[in-house]
Coordinates of N, CA and C in Angstrom, one line a residue:
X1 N 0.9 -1.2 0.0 CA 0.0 0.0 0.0 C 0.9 1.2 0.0
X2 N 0.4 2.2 -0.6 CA 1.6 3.5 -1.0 C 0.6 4.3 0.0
X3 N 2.0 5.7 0.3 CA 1.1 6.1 1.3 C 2.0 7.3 0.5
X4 N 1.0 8.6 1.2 CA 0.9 9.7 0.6 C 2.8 10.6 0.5
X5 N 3.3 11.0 -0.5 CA 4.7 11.2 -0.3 C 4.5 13.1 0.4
X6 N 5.2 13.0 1.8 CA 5.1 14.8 2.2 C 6.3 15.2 2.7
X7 N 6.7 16.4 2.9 CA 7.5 16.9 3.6 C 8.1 16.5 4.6
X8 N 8.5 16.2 5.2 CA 8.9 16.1 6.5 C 10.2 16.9 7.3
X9 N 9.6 17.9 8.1 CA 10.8 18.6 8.9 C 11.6 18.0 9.9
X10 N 12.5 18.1 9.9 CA 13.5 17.4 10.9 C 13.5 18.2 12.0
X11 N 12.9 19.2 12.3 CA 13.0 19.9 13.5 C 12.0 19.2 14.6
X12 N 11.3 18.5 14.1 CA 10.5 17.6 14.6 C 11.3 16.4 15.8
X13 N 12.0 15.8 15.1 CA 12.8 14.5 15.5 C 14.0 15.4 16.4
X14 N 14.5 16.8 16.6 CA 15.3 16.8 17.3 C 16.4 17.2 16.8
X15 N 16.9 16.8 15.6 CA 17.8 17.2 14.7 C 18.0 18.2 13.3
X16 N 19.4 18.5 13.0 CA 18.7 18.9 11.4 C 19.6 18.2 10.2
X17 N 19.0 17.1 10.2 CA 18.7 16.3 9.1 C 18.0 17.1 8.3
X18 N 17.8 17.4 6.9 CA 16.8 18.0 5.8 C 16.7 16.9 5.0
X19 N 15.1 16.9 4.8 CA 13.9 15.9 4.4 C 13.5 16.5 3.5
X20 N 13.1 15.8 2.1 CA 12.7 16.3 1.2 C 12.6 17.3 0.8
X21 N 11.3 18.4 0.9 CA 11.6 19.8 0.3 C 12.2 20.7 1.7
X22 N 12.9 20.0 2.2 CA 13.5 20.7 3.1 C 15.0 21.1 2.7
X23 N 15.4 20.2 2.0 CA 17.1 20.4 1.3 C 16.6 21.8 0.5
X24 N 18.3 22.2 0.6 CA 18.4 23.7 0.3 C 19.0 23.5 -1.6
X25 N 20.0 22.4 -1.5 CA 20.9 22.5 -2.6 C 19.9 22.2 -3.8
X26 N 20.4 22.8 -5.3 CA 19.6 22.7 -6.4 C 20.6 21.5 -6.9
X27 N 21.6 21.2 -6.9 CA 21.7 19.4 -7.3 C 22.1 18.7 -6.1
X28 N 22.3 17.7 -6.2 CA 22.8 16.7 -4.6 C 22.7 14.7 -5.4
X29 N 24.2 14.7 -4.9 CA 24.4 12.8 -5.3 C 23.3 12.1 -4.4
X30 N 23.0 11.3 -5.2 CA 22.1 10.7 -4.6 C 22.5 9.2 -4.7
X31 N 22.3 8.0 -3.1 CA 22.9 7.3 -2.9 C 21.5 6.1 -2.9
X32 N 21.7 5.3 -3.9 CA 19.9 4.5 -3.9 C 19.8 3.6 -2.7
X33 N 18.6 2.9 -2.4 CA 17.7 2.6 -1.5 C 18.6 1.3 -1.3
X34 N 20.1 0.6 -2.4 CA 20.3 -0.4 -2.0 C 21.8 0.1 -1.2
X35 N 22.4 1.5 -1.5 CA 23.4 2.2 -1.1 C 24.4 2.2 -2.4
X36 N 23.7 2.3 -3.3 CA 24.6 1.9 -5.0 C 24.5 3.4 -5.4
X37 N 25.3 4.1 -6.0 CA 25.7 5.2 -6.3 C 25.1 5.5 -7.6
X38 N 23.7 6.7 -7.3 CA 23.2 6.9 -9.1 C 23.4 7.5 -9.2
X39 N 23.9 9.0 -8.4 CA 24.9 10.1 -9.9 C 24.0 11.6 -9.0
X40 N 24.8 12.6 -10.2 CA 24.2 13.9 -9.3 C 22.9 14.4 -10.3
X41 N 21.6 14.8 -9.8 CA 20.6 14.9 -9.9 C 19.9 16.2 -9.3
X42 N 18.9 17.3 -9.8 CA 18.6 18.2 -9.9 C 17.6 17.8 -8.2
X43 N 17.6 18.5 -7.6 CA 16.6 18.6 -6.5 C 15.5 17.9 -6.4
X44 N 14.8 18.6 -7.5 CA 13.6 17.9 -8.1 C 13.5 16.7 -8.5
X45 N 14.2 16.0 -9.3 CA 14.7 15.0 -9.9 C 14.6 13.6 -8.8
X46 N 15.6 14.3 -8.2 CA 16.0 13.7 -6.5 C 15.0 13.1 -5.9
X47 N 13.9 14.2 -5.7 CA 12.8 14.4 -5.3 C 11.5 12.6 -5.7
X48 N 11.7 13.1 -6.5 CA 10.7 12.8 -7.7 C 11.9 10.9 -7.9
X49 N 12.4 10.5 -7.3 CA 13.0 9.3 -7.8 C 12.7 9.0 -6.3
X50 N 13.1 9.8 -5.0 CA 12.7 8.8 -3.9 C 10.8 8.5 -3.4
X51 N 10.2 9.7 -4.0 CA 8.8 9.7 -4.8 C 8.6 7.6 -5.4
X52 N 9.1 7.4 -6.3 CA 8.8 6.4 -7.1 C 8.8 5.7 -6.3
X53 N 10.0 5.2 -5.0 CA 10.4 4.2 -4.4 C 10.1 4.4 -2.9
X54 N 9.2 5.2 -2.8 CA 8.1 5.3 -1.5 C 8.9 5.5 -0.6
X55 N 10.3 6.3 -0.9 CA 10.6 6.6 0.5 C 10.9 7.8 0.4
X56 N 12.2 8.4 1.4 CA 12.3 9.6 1.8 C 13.9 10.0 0.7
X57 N 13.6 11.1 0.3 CA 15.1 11.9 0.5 C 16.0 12.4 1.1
X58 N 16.7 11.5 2.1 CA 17.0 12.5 3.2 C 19.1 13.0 3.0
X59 N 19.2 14.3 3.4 CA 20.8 14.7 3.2 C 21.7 13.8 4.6
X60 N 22.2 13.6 3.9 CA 23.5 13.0 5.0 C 24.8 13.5 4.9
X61 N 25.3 14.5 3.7 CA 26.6 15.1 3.9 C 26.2 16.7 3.6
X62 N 25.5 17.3 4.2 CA 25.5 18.5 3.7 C 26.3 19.4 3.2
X63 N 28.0 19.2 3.9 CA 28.9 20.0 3.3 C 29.5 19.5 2.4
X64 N 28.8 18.3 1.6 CA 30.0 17.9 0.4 C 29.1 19.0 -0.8
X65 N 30.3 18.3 -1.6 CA 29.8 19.4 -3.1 C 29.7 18.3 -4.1
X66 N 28.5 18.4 -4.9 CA 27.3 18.7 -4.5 C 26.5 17.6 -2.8
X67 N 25.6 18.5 -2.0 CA 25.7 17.4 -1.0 C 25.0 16.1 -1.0
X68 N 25.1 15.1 -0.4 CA 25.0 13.5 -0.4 C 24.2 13.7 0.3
X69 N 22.5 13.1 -0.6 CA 21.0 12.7 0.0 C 21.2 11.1 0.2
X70 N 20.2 10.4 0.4 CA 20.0 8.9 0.5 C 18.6 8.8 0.5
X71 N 18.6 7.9 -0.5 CA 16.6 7.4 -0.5 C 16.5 6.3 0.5
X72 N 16.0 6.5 1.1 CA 15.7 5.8 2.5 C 14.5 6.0 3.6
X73 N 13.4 5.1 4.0 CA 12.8 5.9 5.1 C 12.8 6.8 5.9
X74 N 12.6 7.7 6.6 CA 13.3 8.9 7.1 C 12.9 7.9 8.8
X75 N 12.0 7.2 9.1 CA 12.2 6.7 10.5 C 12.8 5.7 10.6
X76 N 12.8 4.6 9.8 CA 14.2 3.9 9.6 C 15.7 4.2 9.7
X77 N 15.6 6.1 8.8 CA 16.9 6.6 9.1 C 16.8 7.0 10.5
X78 N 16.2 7.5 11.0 CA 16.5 7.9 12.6 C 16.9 6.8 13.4
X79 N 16.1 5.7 13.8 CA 16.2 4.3 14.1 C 17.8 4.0 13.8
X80 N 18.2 3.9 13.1 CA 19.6 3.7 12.5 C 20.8 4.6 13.2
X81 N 20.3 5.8 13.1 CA 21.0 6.8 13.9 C 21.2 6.8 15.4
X82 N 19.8 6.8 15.9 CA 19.7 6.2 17.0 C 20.3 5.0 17.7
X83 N 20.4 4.1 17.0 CA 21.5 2.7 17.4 C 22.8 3.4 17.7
X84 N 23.3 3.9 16.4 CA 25.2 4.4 15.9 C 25.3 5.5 17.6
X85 N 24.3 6.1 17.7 CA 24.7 6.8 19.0 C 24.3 6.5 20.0
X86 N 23.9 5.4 20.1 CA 23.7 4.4 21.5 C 25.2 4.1 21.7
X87 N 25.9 3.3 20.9 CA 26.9 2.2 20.5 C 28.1 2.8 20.6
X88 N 28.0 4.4 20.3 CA 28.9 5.5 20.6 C 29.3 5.7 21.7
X89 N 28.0 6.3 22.2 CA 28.1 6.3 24.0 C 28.1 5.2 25.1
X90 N 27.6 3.8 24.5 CA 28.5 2.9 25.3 C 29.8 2.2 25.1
X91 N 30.7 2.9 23.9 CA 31.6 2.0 23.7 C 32.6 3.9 24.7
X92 N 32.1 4.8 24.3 CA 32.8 5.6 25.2 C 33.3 5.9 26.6
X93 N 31.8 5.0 27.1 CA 31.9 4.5 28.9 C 33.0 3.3 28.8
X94 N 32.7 2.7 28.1 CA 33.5 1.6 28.2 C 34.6 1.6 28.2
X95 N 35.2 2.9 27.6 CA 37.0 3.6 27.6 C 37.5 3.7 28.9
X96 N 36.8 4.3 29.5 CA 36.4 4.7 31.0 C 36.7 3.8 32.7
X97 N 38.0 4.1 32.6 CA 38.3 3.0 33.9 C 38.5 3.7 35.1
X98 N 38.2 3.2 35.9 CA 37.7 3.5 37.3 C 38.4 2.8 38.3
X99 N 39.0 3.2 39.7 CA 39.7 2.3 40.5 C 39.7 2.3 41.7
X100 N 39.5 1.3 42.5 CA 39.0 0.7 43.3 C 40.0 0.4 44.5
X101 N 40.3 0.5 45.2 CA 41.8 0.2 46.1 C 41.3 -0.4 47.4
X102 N 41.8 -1.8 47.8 CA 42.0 -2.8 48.8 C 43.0 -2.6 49.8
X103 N 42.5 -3.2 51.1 CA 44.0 -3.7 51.8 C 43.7 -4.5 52.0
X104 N 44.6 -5.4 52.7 CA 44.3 -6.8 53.2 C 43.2 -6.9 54.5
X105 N 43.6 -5.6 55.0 CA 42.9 -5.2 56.8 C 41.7 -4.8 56.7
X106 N 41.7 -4.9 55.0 CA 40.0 -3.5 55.1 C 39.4 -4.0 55.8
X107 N 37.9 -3.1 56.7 CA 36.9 -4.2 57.5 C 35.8 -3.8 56.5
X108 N 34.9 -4.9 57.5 CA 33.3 -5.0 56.2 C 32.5 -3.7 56.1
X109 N 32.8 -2.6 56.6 CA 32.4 -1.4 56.4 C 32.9 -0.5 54.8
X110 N 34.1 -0.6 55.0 CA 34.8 0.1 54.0 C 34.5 -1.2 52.8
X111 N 34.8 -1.9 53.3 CA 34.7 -3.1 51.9 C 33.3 -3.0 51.2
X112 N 32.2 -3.1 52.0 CA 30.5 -2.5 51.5 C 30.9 -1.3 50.7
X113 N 31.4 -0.4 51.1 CA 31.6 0.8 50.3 C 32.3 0.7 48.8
X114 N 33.6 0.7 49.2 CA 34.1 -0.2 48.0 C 33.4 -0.7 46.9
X115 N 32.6 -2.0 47.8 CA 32.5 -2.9 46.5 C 30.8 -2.3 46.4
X116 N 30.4 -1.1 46.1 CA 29.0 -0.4 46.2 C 29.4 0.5 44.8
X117 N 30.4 0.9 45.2 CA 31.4 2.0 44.6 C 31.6 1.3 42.7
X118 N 32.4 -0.1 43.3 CA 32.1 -0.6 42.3 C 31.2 -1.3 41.0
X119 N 30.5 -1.7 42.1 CA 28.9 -1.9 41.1 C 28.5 -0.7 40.1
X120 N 28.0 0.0 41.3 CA 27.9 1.3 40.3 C 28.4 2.1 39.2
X121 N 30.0 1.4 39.1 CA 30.5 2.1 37.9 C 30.6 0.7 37.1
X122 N 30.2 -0.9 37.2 CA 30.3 -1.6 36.3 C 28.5 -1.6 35.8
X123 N 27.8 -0.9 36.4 CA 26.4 -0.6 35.8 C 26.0 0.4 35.3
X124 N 27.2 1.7 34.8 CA 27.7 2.6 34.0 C 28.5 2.0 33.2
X125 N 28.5 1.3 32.4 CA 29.7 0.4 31.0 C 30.6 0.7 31.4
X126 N 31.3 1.0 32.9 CA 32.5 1.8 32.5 C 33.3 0.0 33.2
X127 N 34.9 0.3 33.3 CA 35.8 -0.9 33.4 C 36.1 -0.6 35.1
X128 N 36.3 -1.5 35.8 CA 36.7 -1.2 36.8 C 38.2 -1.8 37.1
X129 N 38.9 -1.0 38.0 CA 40.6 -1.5 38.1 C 40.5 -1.9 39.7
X130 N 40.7 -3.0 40.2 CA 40.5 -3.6 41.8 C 41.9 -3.5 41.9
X131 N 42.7 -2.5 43.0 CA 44.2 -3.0 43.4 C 44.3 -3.2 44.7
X132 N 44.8 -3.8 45.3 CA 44.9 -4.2 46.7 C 46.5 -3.7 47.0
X133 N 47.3 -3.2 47.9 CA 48.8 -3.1 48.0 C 48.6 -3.3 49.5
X134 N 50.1 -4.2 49.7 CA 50.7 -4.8 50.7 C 51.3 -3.6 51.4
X135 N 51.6 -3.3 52.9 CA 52.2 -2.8 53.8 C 53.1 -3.1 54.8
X136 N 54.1 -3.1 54.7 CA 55.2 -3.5 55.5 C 55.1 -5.1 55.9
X137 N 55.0 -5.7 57.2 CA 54.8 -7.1 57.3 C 53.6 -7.9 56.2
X138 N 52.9 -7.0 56.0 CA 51.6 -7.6 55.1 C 52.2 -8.3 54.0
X139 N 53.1 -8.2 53.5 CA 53.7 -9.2 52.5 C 54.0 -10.5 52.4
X140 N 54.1 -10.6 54.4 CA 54.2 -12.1 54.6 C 53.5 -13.1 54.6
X141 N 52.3 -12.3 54.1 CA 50.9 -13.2 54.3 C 50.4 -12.3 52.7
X142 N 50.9 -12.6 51.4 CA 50.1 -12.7 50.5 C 48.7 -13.5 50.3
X143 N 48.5 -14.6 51.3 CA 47.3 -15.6 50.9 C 46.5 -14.7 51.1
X144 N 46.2 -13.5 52.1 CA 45.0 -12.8 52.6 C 44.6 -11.8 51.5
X145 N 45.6 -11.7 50.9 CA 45.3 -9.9 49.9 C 44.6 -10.9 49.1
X146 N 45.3 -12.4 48.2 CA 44.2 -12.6 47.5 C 43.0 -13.2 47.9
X147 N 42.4 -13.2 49.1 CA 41.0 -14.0 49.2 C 40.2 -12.6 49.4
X148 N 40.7 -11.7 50.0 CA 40.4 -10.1 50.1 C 39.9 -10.0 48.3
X149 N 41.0 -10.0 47.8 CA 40.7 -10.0 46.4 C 39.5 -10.7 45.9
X150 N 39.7 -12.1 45.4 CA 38.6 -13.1 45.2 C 37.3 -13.1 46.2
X151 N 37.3 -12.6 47.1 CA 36.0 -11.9 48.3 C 34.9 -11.0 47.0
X152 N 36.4 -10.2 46.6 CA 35.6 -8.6 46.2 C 34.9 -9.4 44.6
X153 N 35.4 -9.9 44.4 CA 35.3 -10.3 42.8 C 34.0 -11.0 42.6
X154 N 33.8 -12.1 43.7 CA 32.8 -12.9 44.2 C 31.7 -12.1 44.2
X155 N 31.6 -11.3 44.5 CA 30.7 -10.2 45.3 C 30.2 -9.4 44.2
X156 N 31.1 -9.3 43.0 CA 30.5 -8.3 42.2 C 30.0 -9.1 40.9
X157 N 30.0 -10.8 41.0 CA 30.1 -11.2 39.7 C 28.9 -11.5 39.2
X158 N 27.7 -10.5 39.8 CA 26.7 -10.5 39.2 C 26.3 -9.2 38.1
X159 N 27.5 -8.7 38.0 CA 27.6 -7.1 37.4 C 28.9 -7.3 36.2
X160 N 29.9 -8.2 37.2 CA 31.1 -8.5 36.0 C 31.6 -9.1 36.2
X161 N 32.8 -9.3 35.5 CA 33.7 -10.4 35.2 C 35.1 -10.0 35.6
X162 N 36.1 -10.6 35.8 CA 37.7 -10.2 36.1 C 38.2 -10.6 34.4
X163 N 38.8 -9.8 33.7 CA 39.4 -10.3 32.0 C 40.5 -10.6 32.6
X164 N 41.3 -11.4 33.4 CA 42.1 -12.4 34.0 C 41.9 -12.3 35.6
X165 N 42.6 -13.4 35.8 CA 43.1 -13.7 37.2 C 43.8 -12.9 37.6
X166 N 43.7 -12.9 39.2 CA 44.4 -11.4 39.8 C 45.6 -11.6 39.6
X167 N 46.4 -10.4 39.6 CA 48.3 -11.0 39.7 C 48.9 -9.7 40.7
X168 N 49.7 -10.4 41.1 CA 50.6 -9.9 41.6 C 51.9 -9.1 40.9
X169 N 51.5 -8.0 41.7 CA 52.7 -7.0 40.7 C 53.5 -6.3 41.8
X170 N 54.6 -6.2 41.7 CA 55.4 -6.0 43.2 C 55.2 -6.0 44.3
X171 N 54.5 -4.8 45.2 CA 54.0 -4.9 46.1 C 52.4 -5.1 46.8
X172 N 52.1 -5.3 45.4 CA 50.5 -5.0 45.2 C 49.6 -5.8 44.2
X173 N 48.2 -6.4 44.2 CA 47.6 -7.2 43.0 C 46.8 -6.4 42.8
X174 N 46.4 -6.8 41.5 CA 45.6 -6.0 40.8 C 44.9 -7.1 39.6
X175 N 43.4 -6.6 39.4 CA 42.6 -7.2 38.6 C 41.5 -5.9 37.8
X176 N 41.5 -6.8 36.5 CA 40.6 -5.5 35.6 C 39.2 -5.9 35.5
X177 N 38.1 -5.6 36.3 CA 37.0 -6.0 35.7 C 36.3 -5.3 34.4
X178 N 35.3 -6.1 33.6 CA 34.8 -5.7 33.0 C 33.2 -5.8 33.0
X179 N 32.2 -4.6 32.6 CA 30.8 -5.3 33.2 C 30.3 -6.4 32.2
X180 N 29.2 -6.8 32.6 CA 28.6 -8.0 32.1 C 27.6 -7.1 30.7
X181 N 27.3 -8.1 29.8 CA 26.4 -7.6 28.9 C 25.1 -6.9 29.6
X182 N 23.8 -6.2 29.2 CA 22.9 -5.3 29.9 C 22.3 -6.7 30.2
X183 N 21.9 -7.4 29.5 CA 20.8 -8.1 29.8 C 21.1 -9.2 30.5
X184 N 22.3 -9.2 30.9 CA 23.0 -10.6 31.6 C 23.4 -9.9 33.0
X185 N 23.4 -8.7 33.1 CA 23.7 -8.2 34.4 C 22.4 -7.7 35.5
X186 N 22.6 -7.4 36.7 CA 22.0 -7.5 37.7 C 21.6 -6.0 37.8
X187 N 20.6 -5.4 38.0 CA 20.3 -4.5 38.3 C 20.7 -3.6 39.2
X188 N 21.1 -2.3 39.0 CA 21.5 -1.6 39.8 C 21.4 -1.1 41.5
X189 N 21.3 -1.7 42.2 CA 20.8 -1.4 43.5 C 21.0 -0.4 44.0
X190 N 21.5 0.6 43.3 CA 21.6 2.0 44.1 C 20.4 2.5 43.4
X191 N 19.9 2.4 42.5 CA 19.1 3.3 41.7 C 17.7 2.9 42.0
X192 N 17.5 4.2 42.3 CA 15.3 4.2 42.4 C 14.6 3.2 41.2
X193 N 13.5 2.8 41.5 CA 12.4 2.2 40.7 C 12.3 3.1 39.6
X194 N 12.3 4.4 39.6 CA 12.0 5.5 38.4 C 13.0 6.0 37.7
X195 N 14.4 5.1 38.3 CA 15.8 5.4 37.4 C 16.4 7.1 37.9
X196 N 15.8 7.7 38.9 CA 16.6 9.1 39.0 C 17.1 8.5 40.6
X197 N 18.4 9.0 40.5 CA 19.0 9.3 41.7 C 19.4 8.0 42.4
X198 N 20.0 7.7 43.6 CA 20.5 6.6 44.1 C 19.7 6.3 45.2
X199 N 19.5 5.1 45.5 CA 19.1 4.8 46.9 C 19.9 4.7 48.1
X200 N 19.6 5.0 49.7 CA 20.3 5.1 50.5 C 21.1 4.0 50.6
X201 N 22.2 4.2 51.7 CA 23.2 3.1 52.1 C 22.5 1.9 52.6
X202 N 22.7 0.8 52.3 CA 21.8 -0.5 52.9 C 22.5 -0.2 54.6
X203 N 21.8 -0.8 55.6 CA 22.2 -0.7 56.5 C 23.2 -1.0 57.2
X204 N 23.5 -2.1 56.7 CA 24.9 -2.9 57.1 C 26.0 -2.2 56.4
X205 N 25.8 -1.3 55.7 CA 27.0 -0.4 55.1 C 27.3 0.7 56.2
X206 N 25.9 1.7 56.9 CA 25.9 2.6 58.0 C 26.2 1.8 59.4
X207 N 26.1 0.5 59.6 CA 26.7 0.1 61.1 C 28.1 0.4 61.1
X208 N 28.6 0.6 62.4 CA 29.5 1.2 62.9 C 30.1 -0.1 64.0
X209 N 31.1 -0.6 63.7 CA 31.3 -1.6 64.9 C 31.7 -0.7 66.0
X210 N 31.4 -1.7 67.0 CA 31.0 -1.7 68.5 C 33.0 -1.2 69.1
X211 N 33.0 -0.3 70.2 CA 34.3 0.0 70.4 C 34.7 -1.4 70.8
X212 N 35.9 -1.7 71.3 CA 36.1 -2.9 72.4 C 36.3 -2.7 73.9
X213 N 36.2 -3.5 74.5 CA 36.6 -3.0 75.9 C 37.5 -2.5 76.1
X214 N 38.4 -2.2 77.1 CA 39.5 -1.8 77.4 C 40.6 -2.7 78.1
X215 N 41.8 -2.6 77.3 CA 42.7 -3.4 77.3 C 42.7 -5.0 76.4
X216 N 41.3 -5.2 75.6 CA 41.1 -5.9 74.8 C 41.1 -5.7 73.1
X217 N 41.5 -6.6 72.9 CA 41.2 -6.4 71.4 C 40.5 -6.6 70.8
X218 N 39.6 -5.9 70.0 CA 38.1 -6.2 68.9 C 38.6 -7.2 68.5
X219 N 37.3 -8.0 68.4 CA 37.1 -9.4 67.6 C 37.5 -8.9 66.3
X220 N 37.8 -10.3 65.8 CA 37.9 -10.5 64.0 C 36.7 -10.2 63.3
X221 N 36.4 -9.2 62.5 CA 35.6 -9.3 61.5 C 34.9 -10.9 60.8
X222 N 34.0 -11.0 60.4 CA 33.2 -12.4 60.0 C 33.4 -12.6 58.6
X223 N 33.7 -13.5 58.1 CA 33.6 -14.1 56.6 C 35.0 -14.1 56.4
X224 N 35.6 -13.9 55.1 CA 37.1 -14.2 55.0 C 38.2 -13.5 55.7
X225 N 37.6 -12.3 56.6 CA 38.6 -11.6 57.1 C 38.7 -12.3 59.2
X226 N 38.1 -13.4 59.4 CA 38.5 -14.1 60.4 C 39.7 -14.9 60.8
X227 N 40.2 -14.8 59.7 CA 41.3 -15.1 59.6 C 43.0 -14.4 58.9
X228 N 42.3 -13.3 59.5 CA 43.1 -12.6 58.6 C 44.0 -11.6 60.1
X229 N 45.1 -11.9 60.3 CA 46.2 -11.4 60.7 C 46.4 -10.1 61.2
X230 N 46.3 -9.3 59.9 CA 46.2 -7.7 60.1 C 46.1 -7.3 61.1
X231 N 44.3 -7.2 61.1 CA 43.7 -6.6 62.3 C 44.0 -6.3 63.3
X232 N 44.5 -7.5 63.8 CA 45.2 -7.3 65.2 C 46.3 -7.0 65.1
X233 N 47.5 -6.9 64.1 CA 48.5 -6.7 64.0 C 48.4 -4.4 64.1
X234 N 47.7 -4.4 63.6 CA 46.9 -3.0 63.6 C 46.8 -2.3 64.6
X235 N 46.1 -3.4 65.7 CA 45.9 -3.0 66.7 C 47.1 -2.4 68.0
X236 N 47.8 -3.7 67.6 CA 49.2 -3.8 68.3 C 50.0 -2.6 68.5
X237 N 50.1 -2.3 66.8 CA 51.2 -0.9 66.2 C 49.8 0.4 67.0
X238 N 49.4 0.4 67.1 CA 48.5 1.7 68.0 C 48.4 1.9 68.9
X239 N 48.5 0.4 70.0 CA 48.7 0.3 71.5 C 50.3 1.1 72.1

């Protein structure tokens, strides 16, 4: 079914694209409906050939000489456009690396933050950089930085992925995440139901552990950091 051939202003859609009798130039190459090159053609002409083949005239090089139209649907052409500048802006987040810094000693407070910190920028396309660095005796106990490590990784691998295994680089490891595809990753937990703005700290991020008594030392933190050295080693150099 042919449907009626009109005008169409581009001021409409947001851009200025010129549509049909909207182009200015009196000739313009014209590039056909399969992308096959038919030659330079009077306005009219132009006109009157994307006319035959039911679709649009629309300019895509305006500053060439003479400028470059294409016969093509003009919402098809937006559609199209619209993809190339989706694809744009997420391959430009995705340039975009972001970094994250460990210790072996962190407690579950800072670590919640951290790995919050993180999500958030692997559910912005952007890359995240995890580095953990050793401090003085901390070296003697490499096994801790990496489970500290593999803890955090665990934690976020519903958002991404590590593009290798952590490594060790002098005095410090380091891993690159990258986020997961949109539709294979986990929703944002900071973000409102209506997509504007963040949601508050979950609670176990705002607890505050308990002082310790006096002349005693705080308990070990719970889950991989129970076994972890530091802490008390921390404690010691303060007393």
């Amino acid at each position: 079914m042919s449907r009626p051939f009109s005008s169409r202003s581009s001021a409409s859609a947001g851009s200025f694209v010129r549509v049909n009798g909207k182009i200015r130039a009196r000739e313009v190459r014209v590039i056909g409906v399969d992308g096959s090159q038919l030659g330079v053609f009077s306005l009219a002409e132009a006109i009157n050939q994307a006319r035959a083949n039911g679709v649009d005239l629309v300019e895509i090089a305006p500053n060439a000489t003479p400028p470059v139209c294409r016969l093509v649907d003009y919402g098809k052409f937006r559609y199209e456009q619209s993809k190339k500048e989706k694809e744009a802006k997420k391959h430009h987040h995705a340039n975009k690396v972001k970094e994250v810094q460990l210790s072996p000693s962190i407690d579950p407070h800072d670590f919640g933050v951290k790995l919050g910190h993180a999500i958030e920028f692997l559910c912005e396309e952007m890359k995240v950089k995890v580095s953990l660095r050793f401090r003085g005796r901390e070296m003697a106990h490499k096994e801790f930085g990496f489970q500290t490590v593999e803890k955090f990784i665990k934690e976020v691998s519903a958002y991404g992925h590590p593009d290798s295994a952590p490594k060790l680089i002098g005095k410090g490891i380091t891993v690159m995440l990258s986020p997961l595809p949109r539709n294979k990753r986990g929703k944002n937990p900071h973000q409102h139901p209506d997509g504007e703005g963040s949601s508050p700290k979950r609670p176990e991020q705002n607890r505050q552990p308990e002082p310790a008594p006096a002349g005693k030392a705080p308990s070990a933190p719970p889950g991989n950091f129970a076994n972890n050295p530091f802490a008390a080693l921390d404690v010691k150099v303060n007393e």
